[in-house]
CSV table of C-alpha atoms and ligand atoms in Angstrom, one decimal:
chain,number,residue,atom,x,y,z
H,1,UNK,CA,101.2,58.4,-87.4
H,2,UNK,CA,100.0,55.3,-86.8
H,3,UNK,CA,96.5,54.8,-85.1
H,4,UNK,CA,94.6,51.6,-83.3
H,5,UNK,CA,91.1,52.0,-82.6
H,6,UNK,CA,89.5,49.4,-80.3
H,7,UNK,CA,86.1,48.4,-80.8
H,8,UNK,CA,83.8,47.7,-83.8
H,9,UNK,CA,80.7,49.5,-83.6
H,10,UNK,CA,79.3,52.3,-85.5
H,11,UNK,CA,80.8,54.5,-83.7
H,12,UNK,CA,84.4,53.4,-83.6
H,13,UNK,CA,82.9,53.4,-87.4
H,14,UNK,CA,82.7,56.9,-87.2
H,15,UNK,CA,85.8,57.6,-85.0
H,16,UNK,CA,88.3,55.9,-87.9
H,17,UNK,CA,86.2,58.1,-90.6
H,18,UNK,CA,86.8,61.4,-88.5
H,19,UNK,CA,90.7,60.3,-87.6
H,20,UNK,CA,91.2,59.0,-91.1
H,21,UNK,CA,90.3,62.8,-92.4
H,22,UNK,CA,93.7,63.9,-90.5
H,23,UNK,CA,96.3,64.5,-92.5
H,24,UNK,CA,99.0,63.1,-89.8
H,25,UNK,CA,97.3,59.5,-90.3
H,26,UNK,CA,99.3,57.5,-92.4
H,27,UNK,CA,97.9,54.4,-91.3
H,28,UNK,CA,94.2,53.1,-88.9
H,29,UNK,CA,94.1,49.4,-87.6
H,30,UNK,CA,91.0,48.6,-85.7
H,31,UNK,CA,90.9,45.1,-83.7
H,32,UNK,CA,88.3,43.6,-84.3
H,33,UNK,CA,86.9,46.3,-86.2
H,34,UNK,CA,84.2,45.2,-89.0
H,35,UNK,CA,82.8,45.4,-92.7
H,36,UNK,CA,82.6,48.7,-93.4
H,37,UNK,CA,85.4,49.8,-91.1
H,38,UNK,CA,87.7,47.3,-93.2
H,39,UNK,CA,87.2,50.0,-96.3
H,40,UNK,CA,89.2,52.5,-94.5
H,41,UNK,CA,91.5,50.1,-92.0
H,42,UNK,CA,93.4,47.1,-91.4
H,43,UNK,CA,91.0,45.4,-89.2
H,44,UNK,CA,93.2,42.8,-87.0
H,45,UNK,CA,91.2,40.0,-85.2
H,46,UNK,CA,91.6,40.8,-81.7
H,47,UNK,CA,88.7,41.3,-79.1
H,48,UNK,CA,88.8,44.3,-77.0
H,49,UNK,CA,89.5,42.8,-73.9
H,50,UNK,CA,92.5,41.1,-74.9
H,51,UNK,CA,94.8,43.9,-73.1
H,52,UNK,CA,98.0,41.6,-74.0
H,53,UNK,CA,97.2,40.8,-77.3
H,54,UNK,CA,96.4,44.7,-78.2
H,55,UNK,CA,99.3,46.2,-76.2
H,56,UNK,CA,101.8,43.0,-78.3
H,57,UNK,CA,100.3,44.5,-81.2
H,58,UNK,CA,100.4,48.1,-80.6
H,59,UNK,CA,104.4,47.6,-80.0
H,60,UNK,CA,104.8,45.4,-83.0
H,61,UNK,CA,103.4,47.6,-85.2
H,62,UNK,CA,104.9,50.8,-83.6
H,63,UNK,CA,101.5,52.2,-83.5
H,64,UNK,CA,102.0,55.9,-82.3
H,65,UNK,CA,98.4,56.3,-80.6
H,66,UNK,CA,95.2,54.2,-79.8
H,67,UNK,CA,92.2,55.3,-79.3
H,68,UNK,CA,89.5,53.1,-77.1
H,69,UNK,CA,86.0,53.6,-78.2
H,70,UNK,CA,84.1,51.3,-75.9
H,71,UNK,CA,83.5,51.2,-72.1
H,72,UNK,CA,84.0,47.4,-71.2
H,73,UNK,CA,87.9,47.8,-72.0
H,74,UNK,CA,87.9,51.3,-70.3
H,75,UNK,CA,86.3,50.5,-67.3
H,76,UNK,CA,88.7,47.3,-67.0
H,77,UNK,CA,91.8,49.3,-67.2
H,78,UNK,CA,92.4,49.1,-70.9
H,79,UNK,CA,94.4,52.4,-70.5
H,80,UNK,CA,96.8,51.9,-67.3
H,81,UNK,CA,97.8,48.4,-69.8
H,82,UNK,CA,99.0,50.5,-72.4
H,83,UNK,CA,100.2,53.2,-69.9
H,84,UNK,CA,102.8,50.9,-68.4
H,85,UNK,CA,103.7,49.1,-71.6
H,86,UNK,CA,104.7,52.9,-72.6
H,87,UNK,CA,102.1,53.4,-75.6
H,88,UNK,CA,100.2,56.7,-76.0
H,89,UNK,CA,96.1,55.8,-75.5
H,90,UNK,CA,93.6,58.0,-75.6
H,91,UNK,CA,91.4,57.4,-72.8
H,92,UNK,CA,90.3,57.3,-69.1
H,93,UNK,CA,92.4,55.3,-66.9
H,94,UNK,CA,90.4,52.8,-64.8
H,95,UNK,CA,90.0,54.7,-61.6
H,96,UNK,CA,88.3,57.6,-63.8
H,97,UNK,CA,86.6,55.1,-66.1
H,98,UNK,CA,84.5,54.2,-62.9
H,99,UNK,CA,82.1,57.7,-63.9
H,100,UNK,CA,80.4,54.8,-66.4
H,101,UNK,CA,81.6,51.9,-64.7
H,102,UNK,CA,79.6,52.4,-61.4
H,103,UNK,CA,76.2,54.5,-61.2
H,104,UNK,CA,76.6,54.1,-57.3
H,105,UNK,CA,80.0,55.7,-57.9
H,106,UNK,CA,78.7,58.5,-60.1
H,107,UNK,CA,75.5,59.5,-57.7
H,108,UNK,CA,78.0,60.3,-54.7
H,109,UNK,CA,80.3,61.6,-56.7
H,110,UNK,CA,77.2,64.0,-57.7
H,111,UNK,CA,75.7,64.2,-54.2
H,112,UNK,CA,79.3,65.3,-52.5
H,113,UNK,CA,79.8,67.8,-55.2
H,114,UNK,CA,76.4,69.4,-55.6
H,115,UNK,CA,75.9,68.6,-59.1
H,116,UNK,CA,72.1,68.5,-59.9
H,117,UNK,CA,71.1,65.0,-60.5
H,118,UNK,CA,68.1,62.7,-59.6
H,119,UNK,CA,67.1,61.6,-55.8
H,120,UNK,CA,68.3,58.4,-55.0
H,121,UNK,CA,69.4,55.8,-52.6
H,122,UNK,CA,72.0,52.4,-53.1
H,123,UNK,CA,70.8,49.1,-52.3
H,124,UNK,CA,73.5,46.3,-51.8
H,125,UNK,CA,70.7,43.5,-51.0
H,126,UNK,CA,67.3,43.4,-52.7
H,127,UNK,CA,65.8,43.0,-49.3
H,128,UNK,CA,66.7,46.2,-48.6
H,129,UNK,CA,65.3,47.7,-51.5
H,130,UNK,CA,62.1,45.7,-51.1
H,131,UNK,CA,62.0,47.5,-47.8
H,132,UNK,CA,62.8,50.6,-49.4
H,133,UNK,CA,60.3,49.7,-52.0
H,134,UNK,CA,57.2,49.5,-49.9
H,135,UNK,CA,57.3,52.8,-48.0
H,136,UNK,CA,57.3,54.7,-52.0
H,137,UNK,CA,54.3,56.2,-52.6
H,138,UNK,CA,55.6,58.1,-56.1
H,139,UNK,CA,55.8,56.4,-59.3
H,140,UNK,CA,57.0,55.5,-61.5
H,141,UNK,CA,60.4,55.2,-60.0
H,142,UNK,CA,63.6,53.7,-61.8
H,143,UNK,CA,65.8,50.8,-60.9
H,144,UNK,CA,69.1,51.2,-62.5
H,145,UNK,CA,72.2,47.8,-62.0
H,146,UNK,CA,75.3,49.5,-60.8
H,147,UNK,CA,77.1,48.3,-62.9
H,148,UNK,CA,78.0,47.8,-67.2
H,149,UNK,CA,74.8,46.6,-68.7
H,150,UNK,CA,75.2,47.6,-72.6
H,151,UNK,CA,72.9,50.1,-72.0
H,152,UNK,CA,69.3,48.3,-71.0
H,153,UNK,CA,70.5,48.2,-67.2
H,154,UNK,CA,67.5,50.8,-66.3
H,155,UNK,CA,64.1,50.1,-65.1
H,156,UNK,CA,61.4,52.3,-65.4
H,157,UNK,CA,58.7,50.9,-63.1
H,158,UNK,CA,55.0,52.2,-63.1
H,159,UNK,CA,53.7,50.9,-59.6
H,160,UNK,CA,54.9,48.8,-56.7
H,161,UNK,CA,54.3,45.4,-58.6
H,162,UNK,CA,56.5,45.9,-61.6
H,163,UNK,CA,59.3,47.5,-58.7
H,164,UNK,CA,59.5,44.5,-57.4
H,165,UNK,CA,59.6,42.5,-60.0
H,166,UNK,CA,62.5,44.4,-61.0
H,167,UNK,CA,64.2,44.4,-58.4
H,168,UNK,CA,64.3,41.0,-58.2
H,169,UNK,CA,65.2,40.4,-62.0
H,170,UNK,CA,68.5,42.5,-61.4
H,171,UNK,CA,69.8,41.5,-57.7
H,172,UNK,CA,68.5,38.0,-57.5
H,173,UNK,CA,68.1,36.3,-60.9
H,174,UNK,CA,70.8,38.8,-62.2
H,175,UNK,CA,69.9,39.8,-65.6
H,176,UNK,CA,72.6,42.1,-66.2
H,177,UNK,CA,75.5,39.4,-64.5
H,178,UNK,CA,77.5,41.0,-61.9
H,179,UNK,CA,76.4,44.6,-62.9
H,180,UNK,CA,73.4,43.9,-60.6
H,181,UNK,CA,75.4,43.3,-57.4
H,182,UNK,CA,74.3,46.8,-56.3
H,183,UNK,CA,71.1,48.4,-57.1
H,184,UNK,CA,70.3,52.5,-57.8
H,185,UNK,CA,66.6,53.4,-56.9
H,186,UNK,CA,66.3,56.7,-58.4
H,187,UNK,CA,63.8,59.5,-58.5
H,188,UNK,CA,61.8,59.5,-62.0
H,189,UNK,CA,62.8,63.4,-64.2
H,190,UNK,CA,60.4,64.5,-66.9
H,191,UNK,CA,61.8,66.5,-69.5
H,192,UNK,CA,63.5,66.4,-73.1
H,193,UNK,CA,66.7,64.5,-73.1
H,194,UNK,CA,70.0,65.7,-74.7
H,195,UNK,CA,73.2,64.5,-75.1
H,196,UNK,CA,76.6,66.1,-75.0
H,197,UNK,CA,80.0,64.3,-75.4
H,198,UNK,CA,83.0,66.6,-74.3
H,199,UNK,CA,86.9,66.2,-74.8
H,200,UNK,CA,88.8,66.3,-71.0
H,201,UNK,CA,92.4,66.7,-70.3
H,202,UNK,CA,92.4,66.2,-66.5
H,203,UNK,CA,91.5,70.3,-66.2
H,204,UNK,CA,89.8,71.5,-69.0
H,205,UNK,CA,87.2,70.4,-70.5
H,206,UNK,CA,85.6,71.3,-74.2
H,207,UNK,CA,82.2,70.1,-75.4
H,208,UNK,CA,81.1,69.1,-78.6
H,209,UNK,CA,78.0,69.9,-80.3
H,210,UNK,CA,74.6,68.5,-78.5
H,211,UNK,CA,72.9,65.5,-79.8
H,212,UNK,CA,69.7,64.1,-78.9
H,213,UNK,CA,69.3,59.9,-79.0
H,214,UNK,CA,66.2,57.2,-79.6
H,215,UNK,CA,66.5,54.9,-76.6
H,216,UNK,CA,63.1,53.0,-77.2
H,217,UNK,CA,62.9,50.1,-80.0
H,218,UNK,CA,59.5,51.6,-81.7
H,219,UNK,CA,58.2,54.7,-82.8
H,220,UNK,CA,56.7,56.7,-80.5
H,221,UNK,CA,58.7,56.0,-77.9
H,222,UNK,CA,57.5,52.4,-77.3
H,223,UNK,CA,59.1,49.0,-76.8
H,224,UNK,CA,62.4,48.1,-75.3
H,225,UNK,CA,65.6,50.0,-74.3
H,226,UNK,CA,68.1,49.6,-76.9
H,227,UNK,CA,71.8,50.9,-77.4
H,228,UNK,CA,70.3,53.8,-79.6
H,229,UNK,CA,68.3,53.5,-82.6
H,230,UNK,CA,69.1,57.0,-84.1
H,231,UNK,CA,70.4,60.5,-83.2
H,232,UNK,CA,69.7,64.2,-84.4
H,233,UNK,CA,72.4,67.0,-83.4
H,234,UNK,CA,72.7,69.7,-82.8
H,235,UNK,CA,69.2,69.6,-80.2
H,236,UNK,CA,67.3,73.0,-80.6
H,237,UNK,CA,66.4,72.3,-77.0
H,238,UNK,CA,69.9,72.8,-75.8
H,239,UNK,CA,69.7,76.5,-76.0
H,240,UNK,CA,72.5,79.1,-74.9
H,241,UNK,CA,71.4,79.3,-71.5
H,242,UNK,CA,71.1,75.6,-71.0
H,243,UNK,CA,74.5,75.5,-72.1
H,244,UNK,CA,75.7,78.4,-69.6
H,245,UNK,CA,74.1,76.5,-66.9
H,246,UNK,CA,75.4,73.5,-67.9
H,247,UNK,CA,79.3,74.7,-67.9
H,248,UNK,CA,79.1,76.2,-64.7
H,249,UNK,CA,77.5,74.1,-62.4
H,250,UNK,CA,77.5,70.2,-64.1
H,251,UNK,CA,80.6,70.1,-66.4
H,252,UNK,CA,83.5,72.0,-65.0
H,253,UNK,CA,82.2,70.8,-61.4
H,254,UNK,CA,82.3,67.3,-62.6
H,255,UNK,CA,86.0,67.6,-64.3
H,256,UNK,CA,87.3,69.1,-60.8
H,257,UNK,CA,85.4,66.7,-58.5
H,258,UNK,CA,87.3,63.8,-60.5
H,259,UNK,CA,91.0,65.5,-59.7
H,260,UNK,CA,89.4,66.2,-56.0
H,261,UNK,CA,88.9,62.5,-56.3
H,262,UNK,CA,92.5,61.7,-57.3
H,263,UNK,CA,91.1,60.6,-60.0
H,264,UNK,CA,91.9,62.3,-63.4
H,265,UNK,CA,89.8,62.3,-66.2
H,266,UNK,CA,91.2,62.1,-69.9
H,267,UNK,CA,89.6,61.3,-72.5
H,268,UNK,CA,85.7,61.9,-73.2
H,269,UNK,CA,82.7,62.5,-70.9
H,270,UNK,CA,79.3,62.1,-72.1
H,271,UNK,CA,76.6,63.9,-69.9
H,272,UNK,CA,73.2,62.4,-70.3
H,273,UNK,CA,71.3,65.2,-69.1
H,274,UNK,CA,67.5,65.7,-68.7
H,275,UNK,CA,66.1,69.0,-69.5
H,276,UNK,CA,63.6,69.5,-66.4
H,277,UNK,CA,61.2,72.5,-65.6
H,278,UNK,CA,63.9,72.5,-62.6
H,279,UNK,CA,66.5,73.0,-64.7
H,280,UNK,CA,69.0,70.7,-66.1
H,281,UNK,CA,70.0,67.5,-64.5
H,282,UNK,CA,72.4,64.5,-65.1
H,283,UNK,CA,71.0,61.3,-66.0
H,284,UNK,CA,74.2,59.3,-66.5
H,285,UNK,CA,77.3,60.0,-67.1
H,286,UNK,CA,79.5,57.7,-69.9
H,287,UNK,CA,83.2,57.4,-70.7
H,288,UNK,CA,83.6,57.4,-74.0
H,289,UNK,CA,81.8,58.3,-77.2
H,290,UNK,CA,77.7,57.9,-77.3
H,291,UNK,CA,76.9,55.5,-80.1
H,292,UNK,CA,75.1,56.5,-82.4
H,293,UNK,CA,76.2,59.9,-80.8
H,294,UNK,CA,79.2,60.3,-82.7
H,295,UNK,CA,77.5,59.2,-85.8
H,296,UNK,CA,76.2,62.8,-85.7
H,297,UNK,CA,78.5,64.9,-83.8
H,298,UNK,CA,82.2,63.7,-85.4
H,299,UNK,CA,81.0,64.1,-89.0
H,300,UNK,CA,80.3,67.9,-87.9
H,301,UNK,CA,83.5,68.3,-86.2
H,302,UNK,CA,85.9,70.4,-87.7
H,303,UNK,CA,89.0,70.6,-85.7
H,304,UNK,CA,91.7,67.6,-87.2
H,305,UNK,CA,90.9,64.7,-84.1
H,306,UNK,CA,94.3,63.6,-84.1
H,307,UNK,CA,94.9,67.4,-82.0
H,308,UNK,CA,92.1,67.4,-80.1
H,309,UNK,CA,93.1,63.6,-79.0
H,310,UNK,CA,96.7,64.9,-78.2
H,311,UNK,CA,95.7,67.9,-76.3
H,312,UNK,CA,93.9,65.6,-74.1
H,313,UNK,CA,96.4,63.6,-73.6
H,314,UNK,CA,99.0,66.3,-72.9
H,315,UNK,CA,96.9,68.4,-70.8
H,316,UNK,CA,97.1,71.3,-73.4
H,317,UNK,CA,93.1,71.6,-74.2
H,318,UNK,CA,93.4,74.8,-72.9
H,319,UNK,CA,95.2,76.0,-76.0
H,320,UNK,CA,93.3,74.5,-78.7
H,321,UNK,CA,89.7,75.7,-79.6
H,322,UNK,CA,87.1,73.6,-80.9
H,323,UNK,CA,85.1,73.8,-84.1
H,324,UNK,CA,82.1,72.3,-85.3
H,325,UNK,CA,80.0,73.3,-88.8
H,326,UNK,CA,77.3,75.3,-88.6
H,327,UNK,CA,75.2,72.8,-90.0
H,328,UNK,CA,73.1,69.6,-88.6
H,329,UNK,CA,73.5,65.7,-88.9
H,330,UNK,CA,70.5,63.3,-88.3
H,331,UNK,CA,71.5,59.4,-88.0
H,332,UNK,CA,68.7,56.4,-88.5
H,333,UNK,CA,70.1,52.8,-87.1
H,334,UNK,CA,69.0,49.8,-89.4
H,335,UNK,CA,68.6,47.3,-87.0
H,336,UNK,CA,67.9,43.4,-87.5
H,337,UNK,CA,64.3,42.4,-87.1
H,338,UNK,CA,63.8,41.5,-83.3
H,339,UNK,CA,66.0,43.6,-81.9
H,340,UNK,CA,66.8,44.1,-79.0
H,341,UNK,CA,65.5,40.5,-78.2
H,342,UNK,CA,66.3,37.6,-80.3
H,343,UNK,CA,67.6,38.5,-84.2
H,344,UNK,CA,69.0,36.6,-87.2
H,345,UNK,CA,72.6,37.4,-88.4
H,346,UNK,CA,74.1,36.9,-91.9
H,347,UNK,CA,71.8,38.2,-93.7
H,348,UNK,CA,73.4,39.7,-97.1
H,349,UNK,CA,73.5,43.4,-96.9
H,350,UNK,CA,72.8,44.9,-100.4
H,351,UNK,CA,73.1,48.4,-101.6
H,352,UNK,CA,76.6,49.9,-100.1
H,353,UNK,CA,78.5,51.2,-102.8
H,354,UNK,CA,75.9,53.7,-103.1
H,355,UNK,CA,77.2,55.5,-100.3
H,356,UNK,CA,80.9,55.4,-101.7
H,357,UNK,CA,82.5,58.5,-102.5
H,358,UNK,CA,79.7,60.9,-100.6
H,359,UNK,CA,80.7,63.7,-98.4
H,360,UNK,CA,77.1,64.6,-97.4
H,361,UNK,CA,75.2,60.8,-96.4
H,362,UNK,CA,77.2,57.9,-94.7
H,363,UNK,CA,76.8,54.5,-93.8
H,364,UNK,CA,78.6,53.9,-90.7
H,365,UNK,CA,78.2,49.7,-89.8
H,366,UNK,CA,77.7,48.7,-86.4
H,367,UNK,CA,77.1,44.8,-86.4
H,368,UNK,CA,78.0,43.7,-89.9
H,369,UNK,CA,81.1,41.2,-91.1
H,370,UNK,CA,82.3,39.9,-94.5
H,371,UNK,CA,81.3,36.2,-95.0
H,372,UNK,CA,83.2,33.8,-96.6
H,373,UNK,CA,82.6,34.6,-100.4
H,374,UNK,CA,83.0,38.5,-99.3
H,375,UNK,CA,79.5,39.9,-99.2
H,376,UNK,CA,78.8,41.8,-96.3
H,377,UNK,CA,76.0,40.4,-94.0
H,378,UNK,CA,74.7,41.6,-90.7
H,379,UNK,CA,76.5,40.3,-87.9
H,380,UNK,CA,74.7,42.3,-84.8
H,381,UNK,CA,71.6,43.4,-83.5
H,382,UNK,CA,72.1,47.1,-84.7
H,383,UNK,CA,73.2,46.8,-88.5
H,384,UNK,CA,74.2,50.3,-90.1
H,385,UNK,CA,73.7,53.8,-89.1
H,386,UNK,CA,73.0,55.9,-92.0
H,387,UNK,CA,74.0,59.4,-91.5
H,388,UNK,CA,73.3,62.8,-93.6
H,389,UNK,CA,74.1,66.3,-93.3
H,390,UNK,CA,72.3,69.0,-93.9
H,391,UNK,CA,71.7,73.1,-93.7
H,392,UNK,CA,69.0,72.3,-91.1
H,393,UNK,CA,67.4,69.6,-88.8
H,394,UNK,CA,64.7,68.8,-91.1
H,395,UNK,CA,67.3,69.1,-94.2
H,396,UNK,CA,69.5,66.7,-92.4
H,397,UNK,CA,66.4,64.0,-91.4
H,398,UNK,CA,64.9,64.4,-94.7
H,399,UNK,CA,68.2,63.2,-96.7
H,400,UNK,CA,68.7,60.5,-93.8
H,401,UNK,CA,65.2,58.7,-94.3
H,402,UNK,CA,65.9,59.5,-98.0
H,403,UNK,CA,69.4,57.8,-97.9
H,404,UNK,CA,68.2,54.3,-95.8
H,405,UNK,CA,66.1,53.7,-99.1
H,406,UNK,CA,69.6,53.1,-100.8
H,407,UNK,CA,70.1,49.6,-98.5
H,408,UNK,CA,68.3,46.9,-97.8
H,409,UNK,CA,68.5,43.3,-95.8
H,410,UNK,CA,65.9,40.6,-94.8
H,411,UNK,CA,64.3,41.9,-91.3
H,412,UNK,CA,65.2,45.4,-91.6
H,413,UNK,CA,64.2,47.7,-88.7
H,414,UNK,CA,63.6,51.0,-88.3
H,415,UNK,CA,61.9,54.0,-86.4
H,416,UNK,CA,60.3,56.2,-88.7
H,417,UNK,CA,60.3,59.1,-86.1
H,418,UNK,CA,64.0,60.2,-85.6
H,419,UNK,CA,63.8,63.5,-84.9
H,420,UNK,CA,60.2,64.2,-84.6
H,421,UNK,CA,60.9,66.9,-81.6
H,422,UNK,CA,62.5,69.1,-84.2
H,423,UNK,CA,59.1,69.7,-85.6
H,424,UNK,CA,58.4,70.5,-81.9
H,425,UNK,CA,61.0,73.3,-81.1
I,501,LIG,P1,70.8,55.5,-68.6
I,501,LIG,O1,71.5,54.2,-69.1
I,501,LIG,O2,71.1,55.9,-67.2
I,501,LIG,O3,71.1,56.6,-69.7
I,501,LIG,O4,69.3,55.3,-68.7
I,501,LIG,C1,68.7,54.9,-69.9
I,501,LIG,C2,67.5,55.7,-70.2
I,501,LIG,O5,66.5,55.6,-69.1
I,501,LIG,C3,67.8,57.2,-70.2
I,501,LIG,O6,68.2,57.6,-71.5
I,501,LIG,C4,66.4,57.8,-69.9
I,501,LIG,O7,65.6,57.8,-71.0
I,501,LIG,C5,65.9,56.8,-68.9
I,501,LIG,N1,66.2,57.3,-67.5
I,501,LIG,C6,67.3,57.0,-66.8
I,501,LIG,N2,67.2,57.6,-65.6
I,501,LIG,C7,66.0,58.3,-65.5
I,501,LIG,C8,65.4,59.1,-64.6
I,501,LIG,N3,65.9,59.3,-63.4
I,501,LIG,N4,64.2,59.6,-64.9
I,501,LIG,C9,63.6,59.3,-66.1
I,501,LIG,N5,64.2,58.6,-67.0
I,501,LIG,C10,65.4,58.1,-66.8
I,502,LIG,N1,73.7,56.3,-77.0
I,502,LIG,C1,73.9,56.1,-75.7
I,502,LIG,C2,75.2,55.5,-75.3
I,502,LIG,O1,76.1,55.4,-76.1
I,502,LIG,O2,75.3,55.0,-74.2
C-alpha cells in the first residue's frame, strides 16, 4: 500500500513510525511532513489545508490510504474532499469532526445525551456573559472560545476581575480569531486528568491504552497552556473501574449520540476526561490523535495500524481486537526557549543519530526542518519529543530524562516533572 499522512507534528511523527512498522506499507508520503519524518517518508511540500493540492496528489501517486493527523483539515472537511474524489481517508468527515470543532456543539451534544460533563452555559455576545458573569459567586470558573484555538483557547479565571478580562480578550479583541465568536462559561472540576484516544467505526468503538498529558509550560504545573509538553501512559489513575464506567456511560453513549445525530463518527476520539470525587467527567473531546498522546500510546500498540485504520473505515471494528504491551512509555517535549510566547527558530539541532536504530527511546520531531546545508534546526515552538519504553512508569520516565541528555539546541526547554503523579499512585 501506499500511505499519505497529513500534518507534520510529532505526532503524525509517531503515526508514520507506527504505520511504517506494517508490513502492507510499501511506501509513506507525508505533506508537509518534517526533519525527522523525512528519515522514514517522502515528505511532499503541501500545507494541510490545500484539499486540492493533496487530493491531485493522492490520485497522482495512486496512494491507497491517507491518514489526517491534525484537526484544522478535519474540522474543514478534509475527509468529504477525498471522499468525493474516491480516495480512502482515514478520518471523521466534517459534520462529525464538529465533536473538536465546536465546544458549544460538544456540551449539548453531552447535555441531550446525559453524558457527565461540566456545568455550563453558551454566550454568543460578551455582554451576555458579562451579565452572566456578575451574578457568579464560585470561582474560579473557565472561559473556553468555541471554536479551534491550538489548544490555549481555555481560561481558567480566579475571580470576577480576571473573568472579565477574559471574556473580553476572546469575544471582543478576539485572541483566538473566529474561534471566539461564541463563548463556553463552564463549571471548574478538580481532579487528576487522563487521556484516552479510541479507534471508531460509526458503531463500535475500541480504546487505546490511557495516557496522561503536561498542559502547563513549567514545572509544577505553572506558566502558560501549551499544546502538551510531555505524556506518561498507561495512567495508574485510570483503574478498572474508571474504565467500566467510562465504556458505559461516556464512550459508547457518545459513539451512538453521534449516529443519533446523523452524524457518524470514523476515525479517532480522544476523551479528555477529569477524574472527579463525583466520578469521571468529560473535559473536551478531540478528533484525532492527542499530541504528544500518541508519542506514548502508538509506540505500545501492537495490533498492525494499517487494520485497525481499515476496520474503521469499513465498519468491521467489531471483528478485530486490540493489543497494546504490557509495558509503559513516558514522552518529554524539548521545546524552544519562550515557548509558548515568542521563540527563535533555526537553531541547529545536534545529537540525533544517537537515537538511530533504537527500539526502546525515540525522538519523534514536532517543529524541526532541514536548512539549506542539511542540518536539522528547530523550526517550531515544541522541537522533539523524546520517547522511552520501559517495564514500568518510573522505568519508562527514568530512560526518557536519561535519553533528552543525548540532544541538545540553543534555548532548550523542558519540564523536569513528567510524570511526577506516578510517584503519587
Ligand atoms: P481543553 O482544551 O478543553 O482540554 O482545556 C485545556 C485544559 O484546561 C484542560 O486540559 C484542563 O487542564 C483545563 N480545563 C478545561 N476545562 C476545565 C474544567 N471545566 N475544569 C478544570 N479545568 C479545566
Ligand atoms: N495533548 C492534547 C491535544 O492533543 O489536544
Amino acid at each position: 500500500m501506499k500511505v499519505l499522512i497529513v500534518g507534520g507534528g510529532g505526532r503524525e511523527h509517531a503515526i508514520a513510525a507506527s504505520l511504517k512498522k506494517s508490513s502492507k506499507v510499501e511506501k509513506l508520503y507525508c505533506a508537509p511532513g518534517n526533519a525527522g519524518i523525512s528519515e522514514i517518508a517522502e515528505c511532499v511540500p503541501i500545507g494541510p489545508m490545500e484539499f486540492d493540492a493533496l487530493v491531485s496528489f493522492a490520485k497522482e501517486k495512486e496512494i491507497d490510504l491517507t491518514v489526517v493527523g491534525m484537526d484544522d483539515p478535519l474540522v474543514g472537511g478534509i475527509v468529504d474532499k477525498f471522499e468525493e474524489a474516491g480516495i480512502r481517508v482515514f478520518g471523521p468527515r466534517k459534520n462529525a469532526a464538529i465533536l473538536e470543532g465546536s465546544k458549544a456543539f460538544s456540551k449539548e451534544l453531552m447535555k441531550k445525551y446525559s453524558i457527565p460533563t461540566a456545568g455550563y452555559e453558551t454566550f454568543d455576545s460578551a455582554e451576555a456573559a458579562r451579565e452572566y458573569i456578575a451574578g457568579l459567586t464560585e470561582y474560579p470558573v473557565v472561559l473556553k472560545a468555541d471554536g479551534l484555538a491550538l489548544g490555549k483557547g481555555v481560561l481558567i479565571c480566579e475571580n470576577r476581575e480576571q473573568a472579565l478580562a477574559g471574556i473580553s480578550q476572546i469575544m471582543e479583541e478576539k485572541k483566538f480569531g473566529d474561534a471566539g465568536n461564541r463563548l463556553v462559561v463552564e463549571e471548574f472540576l478538580r481532579g487528576r486528568e487522563v487521556s484516552v484516544l479510541s479507534f471508531v467505526d460509526g458503531r463500535t468503538i475500541r480504546t487505546m491504552t490511557s495516557a496522561q498529558d503536561h498542559k502547563r509550560a513549567l514545572d509544577g504545573d505553572r506558566g502558560l497552556n501549551t499544546g502538551g509538553m510531555g505524556t506518561f501512559s498507561p495512567s495508574p489513575f485510570y483503574t478498572k473501574e474508571v474504565d467500566e464506567f467510562c465504556q458505559k456511560n461516556i464512550f459508547q453513549p457518545t459513539v451512538d449520540a453521534m449516529r443519533s445525530e446523523g452524524r457518524e463518527f470514523k476515525g479517532v476520539i480522544f476523551f479528555g476526561l477529569m477524574l472527579t470525587d463525583k466520578g469521571p467527567r468529560v473535559l473536551e473531546y478531540n478528533a484525532r490523535f492527542g499530541d504528544p498522546e500518541a508519542q506514548v500510546v502508538l509506540p505500545r500498540l501492537e495490533t498492525d495500524l494499517v487494520d485497525v485504520m481499515n476496520a474503521c473505515i469499513d465498519g468491521t471494528l467489531d471483528r478485530l481486537p486490540l493489543q497494546f504491551a504490557d509495558n509503559a512509555a513516558v514522552c518529554v517535549v524539548l521545546a524552544s526557549g519562550g515557548y509558548p510566547e515568542h521563540y527563535e527558530k533555526g537553531r541547529v539541532i545536534e545529537g540525533l543519530s544517537a537515537f538511530e536504530g533504537k527500539n526502546d527511546i525515540f525522538c519523534f520531531h514536532a517543529g524541526t526542518k532541514k536548512d539549506e546545508s542539511g542540518r536539522v534546526v528547530t523550526n517550531g515552538g515544541r522541537v522533539l519529543g523524546v520517547t522511552a519504553l520501559g517495564a514500568t512508569l518510573k522505568e519508562a520516565r527514568a530512560a526518557a530524562y536519561e535519553a533528552t541528555k543525548l540532544v541538545s539546541f540553543d534555548g532548550m526547554m523542558m519540564r523536569h516533572d513528567i510524570g511526577r503523579a506516578i510517584d503519587e499512585a
